[in-house]
mmCIF file of C-alpha atoms in Angstrom:
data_model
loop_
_atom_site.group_PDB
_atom_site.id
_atom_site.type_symbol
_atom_site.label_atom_id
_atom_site.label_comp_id
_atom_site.label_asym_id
_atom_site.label_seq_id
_atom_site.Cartn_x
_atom_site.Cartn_y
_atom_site.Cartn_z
ATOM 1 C CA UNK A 177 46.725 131.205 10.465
ATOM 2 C CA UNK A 178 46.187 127.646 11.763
ATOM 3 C CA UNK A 179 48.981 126.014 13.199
ATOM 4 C CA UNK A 180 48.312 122.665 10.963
ATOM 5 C CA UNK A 181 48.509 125.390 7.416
ATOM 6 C CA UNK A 182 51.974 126.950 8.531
ATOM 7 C CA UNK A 183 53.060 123.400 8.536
ATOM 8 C CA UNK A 184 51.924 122.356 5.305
ATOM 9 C CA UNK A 185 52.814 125.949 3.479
ATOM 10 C CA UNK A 186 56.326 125.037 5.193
ATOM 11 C CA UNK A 187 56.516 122.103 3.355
ATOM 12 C CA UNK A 188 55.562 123.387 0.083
ATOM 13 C CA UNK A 189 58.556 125.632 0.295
ATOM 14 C CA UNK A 190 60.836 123.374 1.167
ATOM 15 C CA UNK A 191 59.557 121.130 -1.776
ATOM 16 C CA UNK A 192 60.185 124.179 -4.020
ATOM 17 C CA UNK A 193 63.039 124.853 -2.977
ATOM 18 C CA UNK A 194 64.374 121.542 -3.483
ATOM 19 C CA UNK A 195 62.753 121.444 -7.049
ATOM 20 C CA UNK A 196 64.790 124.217 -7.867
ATOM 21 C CA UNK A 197 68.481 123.278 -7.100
ATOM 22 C CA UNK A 198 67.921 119.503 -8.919
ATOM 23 C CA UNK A 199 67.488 121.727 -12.042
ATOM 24 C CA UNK A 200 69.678 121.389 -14.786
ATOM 25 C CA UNK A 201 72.956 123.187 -13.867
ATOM 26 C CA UNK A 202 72.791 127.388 -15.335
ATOM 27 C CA UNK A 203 68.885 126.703 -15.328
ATOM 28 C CA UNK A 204 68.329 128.476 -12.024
ATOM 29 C CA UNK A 205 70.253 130.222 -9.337
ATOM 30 C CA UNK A 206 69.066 129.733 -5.943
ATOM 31 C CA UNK A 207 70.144 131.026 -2.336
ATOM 32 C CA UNK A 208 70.969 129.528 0.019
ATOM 33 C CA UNK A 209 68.386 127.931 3.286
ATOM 34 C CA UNK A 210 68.476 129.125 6.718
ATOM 35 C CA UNK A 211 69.140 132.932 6.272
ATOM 36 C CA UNK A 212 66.902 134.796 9.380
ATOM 37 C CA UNK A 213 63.903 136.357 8.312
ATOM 38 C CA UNK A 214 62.971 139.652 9.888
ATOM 39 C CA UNK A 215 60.265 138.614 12.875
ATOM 40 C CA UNK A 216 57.789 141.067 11.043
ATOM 41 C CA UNK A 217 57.188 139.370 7.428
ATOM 42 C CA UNK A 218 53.994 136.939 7.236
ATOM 43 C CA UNK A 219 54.461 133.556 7.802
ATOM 44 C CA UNK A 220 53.913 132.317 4.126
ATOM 45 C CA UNK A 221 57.207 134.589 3.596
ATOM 46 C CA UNK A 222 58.903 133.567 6.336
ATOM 47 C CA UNK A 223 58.633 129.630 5.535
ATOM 48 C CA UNK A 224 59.883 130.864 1.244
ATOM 49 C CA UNK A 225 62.651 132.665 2.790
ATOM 50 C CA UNK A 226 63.858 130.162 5.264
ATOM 51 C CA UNK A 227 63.738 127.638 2.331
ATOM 52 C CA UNK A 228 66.187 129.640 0.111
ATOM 53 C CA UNK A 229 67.513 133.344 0.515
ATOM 54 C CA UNK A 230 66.412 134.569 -3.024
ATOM 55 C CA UNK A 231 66.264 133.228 -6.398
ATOM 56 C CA UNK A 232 67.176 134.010 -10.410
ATOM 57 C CA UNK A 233 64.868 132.174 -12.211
ATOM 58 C CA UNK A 234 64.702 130.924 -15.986
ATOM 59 C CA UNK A 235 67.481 133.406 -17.502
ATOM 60 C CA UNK A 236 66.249 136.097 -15.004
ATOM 61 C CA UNK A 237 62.423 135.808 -15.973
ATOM 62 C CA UNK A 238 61.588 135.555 -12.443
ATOM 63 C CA UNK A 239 63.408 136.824 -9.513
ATOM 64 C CA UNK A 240 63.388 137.296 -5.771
ATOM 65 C CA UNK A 241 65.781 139.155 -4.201
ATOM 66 C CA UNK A 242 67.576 138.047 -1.082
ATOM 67 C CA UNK A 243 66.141 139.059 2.277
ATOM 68 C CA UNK A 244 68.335 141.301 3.107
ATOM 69 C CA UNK A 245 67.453 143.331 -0.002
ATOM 70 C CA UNK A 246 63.645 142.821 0.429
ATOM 71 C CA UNK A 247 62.743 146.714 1.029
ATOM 72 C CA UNK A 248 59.713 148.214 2.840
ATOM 73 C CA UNK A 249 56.901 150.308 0.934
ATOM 74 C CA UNK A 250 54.404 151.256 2.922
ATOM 75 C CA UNK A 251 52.159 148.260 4.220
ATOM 76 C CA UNK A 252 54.161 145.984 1.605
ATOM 77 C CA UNK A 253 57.686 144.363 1.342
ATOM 78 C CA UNK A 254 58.951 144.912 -2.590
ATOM 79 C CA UNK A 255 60.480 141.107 -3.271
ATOM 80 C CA UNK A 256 60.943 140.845 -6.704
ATOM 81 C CA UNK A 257 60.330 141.227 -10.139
ATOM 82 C CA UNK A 258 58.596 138.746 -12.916
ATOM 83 C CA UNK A 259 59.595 139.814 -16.562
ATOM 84 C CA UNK A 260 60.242 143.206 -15.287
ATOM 85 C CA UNK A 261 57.194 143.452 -12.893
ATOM 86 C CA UNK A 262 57.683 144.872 -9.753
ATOM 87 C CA UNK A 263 56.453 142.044 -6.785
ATOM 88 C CA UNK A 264 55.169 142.369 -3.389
ATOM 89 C CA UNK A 265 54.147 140.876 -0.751
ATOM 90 C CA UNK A 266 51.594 142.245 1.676
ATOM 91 C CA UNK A 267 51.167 141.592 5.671
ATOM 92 C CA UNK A 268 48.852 138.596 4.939
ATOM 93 C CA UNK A 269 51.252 137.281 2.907
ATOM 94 C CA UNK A 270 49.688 137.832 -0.583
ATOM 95 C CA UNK A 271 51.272 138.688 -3.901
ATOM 96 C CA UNK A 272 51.205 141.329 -5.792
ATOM 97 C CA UNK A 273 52.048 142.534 -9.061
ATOM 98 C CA UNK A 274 52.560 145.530 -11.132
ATOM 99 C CA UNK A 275 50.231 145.230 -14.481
ATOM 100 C CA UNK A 276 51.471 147.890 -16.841
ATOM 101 C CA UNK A 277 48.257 148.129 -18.668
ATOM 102 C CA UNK A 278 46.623 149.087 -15.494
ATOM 103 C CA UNK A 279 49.756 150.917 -14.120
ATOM 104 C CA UNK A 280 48.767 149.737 -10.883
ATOM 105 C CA UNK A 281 49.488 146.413 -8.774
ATOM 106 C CA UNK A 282 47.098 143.624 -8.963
ATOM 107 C CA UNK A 283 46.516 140.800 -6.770
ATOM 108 C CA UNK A 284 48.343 137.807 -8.251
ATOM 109 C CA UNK A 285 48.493 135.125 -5.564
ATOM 110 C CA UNK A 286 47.173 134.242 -1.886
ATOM 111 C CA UNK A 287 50.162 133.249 -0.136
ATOM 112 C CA UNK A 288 53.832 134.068 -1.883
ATOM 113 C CA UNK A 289 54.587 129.729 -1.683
ATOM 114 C CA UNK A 290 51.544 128.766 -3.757
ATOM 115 C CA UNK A 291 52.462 131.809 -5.483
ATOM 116 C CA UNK A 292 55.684 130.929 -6.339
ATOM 117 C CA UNK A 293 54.625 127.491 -6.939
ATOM 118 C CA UNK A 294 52.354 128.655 -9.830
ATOM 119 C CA UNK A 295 54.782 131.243 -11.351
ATOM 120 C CA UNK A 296 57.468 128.717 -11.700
ATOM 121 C CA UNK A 297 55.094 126.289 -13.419
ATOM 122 C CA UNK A 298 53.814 129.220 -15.814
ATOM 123 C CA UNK A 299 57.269 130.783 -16.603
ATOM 124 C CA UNK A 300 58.838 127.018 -17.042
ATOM 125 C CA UNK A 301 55.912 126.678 -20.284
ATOM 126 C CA UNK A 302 57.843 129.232 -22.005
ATOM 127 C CA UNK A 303 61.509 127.018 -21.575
ATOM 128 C CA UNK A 304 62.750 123.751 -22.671
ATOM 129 C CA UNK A 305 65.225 121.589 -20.117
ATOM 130 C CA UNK A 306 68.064 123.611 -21.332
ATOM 131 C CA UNK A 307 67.281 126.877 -21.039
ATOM 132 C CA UNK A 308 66.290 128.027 -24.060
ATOM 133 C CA UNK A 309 62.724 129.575 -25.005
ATOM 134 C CA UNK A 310 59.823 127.392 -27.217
ATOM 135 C CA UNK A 311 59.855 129.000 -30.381
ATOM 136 C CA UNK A 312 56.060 128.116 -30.461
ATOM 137 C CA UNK A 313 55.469 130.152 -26.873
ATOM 138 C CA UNK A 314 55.768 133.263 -29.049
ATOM 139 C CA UNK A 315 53.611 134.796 -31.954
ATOM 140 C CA UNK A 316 55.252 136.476 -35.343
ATOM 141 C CA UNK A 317 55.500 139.347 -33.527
ATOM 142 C CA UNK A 318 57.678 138.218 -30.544
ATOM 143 C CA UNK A 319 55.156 138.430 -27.985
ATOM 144 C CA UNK A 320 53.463 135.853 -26.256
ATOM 145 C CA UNK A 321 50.948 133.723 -28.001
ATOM 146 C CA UNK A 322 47.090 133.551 -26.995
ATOM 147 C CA UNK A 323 47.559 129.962 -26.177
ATOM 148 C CA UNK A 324 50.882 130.832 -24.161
ATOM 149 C CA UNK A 325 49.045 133.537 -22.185
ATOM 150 C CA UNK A 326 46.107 130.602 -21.256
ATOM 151 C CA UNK A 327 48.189 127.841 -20.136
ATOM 152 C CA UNK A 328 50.127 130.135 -17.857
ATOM 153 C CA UNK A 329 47.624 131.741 -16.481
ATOM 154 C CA UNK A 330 45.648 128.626 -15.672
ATOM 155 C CA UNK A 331 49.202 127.010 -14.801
ATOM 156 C CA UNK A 332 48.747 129.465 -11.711
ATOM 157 C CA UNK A 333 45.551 128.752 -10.769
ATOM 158 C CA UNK A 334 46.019 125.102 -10.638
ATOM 159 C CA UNK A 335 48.314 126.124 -7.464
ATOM 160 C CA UNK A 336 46.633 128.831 -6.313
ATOM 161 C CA UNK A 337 42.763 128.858 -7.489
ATOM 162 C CA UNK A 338 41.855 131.779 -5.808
ATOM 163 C CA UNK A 339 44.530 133.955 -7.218
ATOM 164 C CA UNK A 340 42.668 136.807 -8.714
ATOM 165 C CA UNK A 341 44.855 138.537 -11.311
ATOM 166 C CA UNK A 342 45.719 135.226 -13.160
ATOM 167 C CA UNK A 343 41.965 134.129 -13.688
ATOM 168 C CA UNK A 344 40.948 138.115 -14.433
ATOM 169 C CA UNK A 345 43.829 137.403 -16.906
ATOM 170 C CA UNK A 346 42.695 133.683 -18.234
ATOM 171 C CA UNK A 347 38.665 135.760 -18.632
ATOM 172 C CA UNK A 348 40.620 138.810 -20.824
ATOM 173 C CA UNK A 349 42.081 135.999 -23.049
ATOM 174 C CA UNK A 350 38.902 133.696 -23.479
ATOM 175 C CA UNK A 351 36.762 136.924 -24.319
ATOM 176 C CA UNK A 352 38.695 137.856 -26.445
ATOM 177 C CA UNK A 353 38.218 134.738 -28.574
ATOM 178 C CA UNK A 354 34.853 135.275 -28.289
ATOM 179 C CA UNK A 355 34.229 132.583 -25.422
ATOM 180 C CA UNK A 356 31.887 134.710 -23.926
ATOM 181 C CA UNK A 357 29.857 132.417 -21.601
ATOM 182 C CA UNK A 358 33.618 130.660 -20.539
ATOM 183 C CA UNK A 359 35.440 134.220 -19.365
ATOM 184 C CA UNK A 360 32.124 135.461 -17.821
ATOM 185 C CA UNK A 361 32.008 132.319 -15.639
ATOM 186 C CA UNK A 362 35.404 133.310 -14.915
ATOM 187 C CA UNK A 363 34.870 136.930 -13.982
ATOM 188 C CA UNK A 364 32.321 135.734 -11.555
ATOM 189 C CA UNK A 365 34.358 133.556 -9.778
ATOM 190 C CA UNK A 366 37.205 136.677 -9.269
ATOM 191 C CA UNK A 367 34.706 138.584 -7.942
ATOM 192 C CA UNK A 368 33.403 135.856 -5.593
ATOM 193 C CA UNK A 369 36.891 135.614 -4.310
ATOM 194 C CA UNK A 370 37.850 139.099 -4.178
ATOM 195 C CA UNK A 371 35.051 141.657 -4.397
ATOM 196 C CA UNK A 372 37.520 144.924 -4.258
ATOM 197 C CA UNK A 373 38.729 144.157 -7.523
ATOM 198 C CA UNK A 374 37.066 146.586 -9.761
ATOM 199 C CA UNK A 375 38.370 145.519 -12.957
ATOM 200 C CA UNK A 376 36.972 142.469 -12.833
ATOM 201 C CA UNK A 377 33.528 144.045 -11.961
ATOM 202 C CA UNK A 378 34.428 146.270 -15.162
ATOM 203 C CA UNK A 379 35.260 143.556 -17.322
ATOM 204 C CA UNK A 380 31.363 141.759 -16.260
ATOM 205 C CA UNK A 381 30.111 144.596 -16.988
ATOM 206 C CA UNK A 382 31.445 145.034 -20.377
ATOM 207 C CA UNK A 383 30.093 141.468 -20.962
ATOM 208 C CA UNK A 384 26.979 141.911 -19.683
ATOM 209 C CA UNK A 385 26.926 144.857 -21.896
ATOM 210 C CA UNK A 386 27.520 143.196 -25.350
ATOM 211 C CA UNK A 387 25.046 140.419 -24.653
ATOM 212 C CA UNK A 388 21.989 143.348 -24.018
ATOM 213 C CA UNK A 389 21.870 142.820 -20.385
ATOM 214 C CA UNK A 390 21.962 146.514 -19.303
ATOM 215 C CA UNK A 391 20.163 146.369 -16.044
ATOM 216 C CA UNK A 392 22.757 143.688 -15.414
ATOM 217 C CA UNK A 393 25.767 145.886 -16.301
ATOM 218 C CA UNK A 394 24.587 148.604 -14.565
ATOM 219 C CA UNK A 395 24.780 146.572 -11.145
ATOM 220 C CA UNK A 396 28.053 145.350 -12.138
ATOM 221 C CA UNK A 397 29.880 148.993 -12.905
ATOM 222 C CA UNK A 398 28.155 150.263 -10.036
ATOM 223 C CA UNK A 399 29.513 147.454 -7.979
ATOM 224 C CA UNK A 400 33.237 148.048 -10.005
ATOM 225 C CA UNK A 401 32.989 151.750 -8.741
ATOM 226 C CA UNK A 402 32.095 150.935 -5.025
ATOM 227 C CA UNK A 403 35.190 148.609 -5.094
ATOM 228 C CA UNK A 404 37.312 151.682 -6.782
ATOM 229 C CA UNK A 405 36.383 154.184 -4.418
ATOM 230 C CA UNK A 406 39.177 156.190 -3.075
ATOM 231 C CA UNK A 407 41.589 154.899 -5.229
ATOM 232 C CA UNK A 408 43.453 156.729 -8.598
ATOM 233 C CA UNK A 409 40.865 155.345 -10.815
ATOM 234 C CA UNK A 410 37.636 156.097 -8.806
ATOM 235 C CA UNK A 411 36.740 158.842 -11.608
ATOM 236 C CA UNK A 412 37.140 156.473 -14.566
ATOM 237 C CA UNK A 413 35.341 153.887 -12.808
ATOM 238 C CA UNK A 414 32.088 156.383 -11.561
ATOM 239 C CA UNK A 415 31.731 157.487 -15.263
ATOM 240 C CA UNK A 416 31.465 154.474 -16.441
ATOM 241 C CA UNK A 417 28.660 153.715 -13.839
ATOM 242 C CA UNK A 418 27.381 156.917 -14.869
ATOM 243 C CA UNK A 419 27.328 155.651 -19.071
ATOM 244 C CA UNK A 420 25.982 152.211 -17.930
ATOM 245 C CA UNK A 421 23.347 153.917 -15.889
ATOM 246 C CA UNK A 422 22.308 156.025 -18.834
ATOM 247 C CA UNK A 423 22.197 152.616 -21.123
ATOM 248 C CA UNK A 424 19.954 151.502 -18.814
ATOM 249 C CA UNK A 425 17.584 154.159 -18.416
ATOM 250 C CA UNK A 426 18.294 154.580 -14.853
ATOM 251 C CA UNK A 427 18.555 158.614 -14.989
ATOM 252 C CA UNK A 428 18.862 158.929 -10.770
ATOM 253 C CA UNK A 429 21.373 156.617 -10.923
ATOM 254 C CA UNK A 430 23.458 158.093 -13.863
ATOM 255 C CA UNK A 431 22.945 161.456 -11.577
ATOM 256 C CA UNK A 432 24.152 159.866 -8.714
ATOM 257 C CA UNK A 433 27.319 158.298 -10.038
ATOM 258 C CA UNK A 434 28.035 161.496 -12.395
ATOM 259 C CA UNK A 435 28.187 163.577 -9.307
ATOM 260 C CA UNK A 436 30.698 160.670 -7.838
ATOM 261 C CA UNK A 437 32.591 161.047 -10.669
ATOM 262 C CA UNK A 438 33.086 164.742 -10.024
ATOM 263 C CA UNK A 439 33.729 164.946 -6.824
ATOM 264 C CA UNK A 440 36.504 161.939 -7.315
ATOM 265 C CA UNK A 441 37.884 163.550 -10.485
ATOM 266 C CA UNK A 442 36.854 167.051 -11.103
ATOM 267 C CA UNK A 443 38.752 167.770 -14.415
ATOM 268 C CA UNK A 444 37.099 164.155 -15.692
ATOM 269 C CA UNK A 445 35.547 165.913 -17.938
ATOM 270 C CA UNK A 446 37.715 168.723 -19.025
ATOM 271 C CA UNK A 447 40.498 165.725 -19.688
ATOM 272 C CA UNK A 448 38.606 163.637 -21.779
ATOM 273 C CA UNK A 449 37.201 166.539 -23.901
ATOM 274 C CA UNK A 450 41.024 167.576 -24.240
ATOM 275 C CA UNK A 451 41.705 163.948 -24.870
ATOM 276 C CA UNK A 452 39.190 163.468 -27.481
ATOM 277 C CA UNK A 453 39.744 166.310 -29.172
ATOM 278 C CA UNK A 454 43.398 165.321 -29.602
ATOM 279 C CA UNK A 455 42.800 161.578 -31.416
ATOM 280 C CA UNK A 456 40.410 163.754 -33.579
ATOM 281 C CA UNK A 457 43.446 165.117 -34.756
ATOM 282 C CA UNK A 458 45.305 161.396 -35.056
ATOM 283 C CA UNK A 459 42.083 160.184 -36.680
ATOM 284 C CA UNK A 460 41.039 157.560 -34.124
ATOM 285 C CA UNK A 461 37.504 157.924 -34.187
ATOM 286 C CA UNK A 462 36.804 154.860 -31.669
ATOM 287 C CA UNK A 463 38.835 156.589 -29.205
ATOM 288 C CA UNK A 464 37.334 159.652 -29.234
ATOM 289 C CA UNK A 465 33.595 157.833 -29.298
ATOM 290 C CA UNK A 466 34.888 156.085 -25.805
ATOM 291 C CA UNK A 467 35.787 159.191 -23.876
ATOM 292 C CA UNK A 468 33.222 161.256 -25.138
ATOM 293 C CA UNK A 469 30.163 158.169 -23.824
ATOM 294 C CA UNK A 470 32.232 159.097 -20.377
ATOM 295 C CA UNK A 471 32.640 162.919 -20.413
ATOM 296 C CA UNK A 472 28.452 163.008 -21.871
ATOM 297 C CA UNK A 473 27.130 160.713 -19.321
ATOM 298 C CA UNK A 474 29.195 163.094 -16.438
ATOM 299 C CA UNK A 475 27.875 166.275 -18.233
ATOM 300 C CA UNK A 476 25.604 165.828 -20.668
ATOM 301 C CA UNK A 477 25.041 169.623 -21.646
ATOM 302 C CA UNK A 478 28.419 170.808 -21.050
ATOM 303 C CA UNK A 479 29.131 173.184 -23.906
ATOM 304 C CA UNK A 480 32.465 171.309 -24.905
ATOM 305 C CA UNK A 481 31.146 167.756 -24.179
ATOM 306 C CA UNK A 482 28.933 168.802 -27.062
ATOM 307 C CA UNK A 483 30.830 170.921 -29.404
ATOM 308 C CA UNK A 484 33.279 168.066 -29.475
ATOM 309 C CA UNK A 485 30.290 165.840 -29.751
ATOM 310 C CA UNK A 486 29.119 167.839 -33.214
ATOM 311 C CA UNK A 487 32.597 167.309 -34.647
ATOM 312 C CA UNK A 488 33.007 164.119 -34.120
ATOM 313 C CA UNK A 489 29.659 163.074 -35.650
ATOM 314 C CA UNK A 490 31.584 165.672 -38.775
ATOM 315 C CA UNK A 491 34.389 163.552 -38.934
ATOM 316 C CA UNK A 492 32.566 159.916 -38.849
ATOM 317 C CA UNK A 493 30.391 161.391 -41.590
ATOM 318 C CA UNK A 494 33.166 162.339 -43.765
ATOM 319 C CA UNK A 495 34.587 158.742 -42.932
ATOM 320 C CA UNK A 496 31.815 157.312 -44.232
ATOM 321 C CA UNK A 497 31.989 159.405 -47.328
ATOM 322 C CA UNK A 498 35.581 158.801 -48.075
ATOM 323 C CA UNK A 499 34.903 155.190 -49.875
ATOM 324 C CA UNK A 500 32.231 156.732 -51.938
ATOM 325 C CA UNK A 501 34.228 159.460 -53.123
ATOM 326 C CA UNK A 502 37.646 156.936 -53.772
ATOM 327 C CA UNK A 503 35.270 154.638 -55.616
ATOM 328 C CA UNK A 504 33.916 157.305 -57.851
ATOM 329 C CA UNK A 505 37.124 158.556 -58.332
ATOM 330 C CA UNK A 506 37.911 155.364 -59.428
ATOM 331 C CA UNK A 507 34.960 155.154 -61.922
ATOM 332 C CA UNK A 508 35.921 158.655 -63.447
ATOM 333 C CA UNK A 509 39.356 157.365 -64.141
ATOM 334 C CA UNK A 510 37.862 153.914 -66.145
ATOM 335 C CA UNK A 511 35.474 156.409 -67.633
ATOM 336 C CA UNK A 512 38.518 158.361 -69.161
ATOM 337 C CA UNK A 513 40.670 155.476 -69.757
ATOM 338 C CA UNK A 514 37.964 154.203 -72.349
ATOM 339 C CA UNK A 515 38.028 157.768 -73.739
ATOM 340 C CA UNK A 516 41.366 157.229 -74.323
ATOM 341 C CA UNK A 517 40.640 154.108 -75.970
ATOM 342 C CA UNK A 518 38.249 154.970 -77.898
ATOM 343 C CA UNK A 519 40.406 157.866 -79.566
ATOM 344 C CA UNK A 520 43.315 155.088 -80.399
ATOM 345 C CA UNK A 521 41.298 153.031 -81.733
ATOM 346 C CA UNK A 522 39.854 156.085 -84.078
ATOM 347 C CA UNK A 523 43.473 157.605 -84.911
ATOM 348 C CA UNK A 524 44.750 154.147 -86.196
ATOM 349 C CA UNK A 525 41.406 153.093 -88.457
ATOM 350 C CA UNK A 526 41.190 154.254 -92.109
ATOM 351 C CA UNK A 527 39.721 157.211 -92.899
ATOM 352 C CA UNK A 528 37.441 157.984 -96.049
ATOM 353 C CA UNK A 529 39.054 160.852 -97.150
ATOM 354 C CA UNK A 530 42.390 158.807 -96.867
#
């Protein structure tokens, strides 16, 4: 790091800091400046923490703990927490945080003061000056609304634009409004900035996918798996190479990335078989469609892969049976409702031997 940039993340920090304790009074609580940071931490860490010795953001939503409490796991420091997120910061000085969809950390910001910068401006959309939570932040259901989830995340980005998790975030949101061309132009750019995060390659490729492009999606999971490798997820991520590859027609690469698979995960299949075979029981037929493309494109003439196979191709048959049979039900009971109706109207009209 450049002299010239310490100087300038130095002042960012201090600005924060300063930002924070003109606040309303109860709005924040902020430590104190000048508390020695341990000679180890990054720079962008050390400049935060010289600035103030911990924070309690917006009724808790955001916190960092004081430096003394800032503990050591493995090649990160564990900082803080953001709506119950576990944060970290890394030896370069980046952020990360824990995604609970994922179950693993993702990287949320490049340096922990432009970081900081952007969650403050993200978490202060969901607050008026006193304190209290916009009604209109929220949906029916409590959570946060679509149009909550977009300002915030691009609330980060306009501090840090190279943070990957918040525009991998803002990409999940626009697709799934069906802005298609907007949240692949997004993906691209993560991936440009950070190439080793494979759900972002996933996510292209799930684009590219629904818009024909195959060949393209292939490249793209292939790329996602690469990035994966040697992590939890390498399996998951090698199978679907493996299905994309079989999409595309590419049967040495399907071959290739099935044996990946395997050797990364060798009871991929076996799990998803057991997995499918269980939301055949719950009924979810999508479900059991999604891990059964994996576990086929791993081991297409596995015995189990295709018994499983047969009986879900059973069930979606007698799904698409059920209407028929309610709606003929249906006409059978009409049918014998105007029986009915007819023998009223014969028991009440006059009869000739009457």
């Amino acid at each position: 790091m450049s002299r010239r940039r310490g100087e300038d993340e130095t002042r960012l920090a201090s600005r924060l800091a300063d930002e924070l304790r003109e606040a309303p009074s109860g709005l924040h609580v902020v430590g104190p400046p000048g508390v020695a940071v341990p000679d180890g931490w990054p720079q962008p860490c050390k400049d935060v923490y010289t600035e103030l010795d911990g924070a309690s953001l917006y009724a808790e939503t955001l916190e960092l703990a004081a430096a003394a409490e800032v503990v050591a796991d493995g090649d990160r420091w564990k900082f803080g927490r953001w709506d119950g997120d576990d944060l970290w910061f890394d030896r370069r000085g980046q952020v990360w945080r824990f995604d609970p969809g994922l179950e693993a950390a993702v990287l949320d910001g490049t340096g922990l003061d432009r970081w900081l910068a952007g969650a403050i401006d993200a978490v202060a959309l969901l607050f008026d000056g006193e304190g209290e939570y916009f009604d209109a932040a929220f949906d029916e259901d409590g959570e946060l609304a679509v149009e909550t989830q977009e300002r915030m995340a691009r609330a980060q980005l306009r501090r840090d634009p190279k943070a990957p998790a918040p525009r991998w975030r803002l990409a999940q949101v626009l697709a799934g409004h069906d802005q298609v061309a907007a949240a692949r132009d997004e993906l691209e750019q993560v991936v440009a900035y950070a190439p080793a995060f494979p759900w972002a390659w996933l996510d292209l490729a799930r684009l590219s996918e629904s818009l024909g492009e195959l060949e393209g999606a292939r490249d793209e999971a292939m790329a996602a798996a690469e990035a994966a490798a040697g992590g939890d997820f390498a399996g998951y991520f090698w199978a679907q190479a493996a299905r994309l590859c079989a999409r595309a027609g590419d049967e040495p690469g399907r071959v290739r990335a099935a044996a990946a698979a395997v050797k990364a995960s060798p009871d991929l299949v076996r799990d998803h078989v057991t997995g499918a075979r269980a939301q055949l029981v719950e009924g979810d037929l999508d479900s059991v469609r999604g891990l059964l493309d994996l576990a086929r494109a791993v081991a297409p003439r596995d015995l189990e892969v295709l018994a499983t196979a047969g009986e879900l191709d059973k069930a979606r048959a007698l799904a698409a049976l059920a209407p028929r049979v309610v709606a003929q039900a249906d006409g059978d009971d009409d049918d014998e409702d105007d029986d009915d109706d007819d023998d009223d109207e014969d028991d009440g009209a006059p009869r000739l031997d009457s």
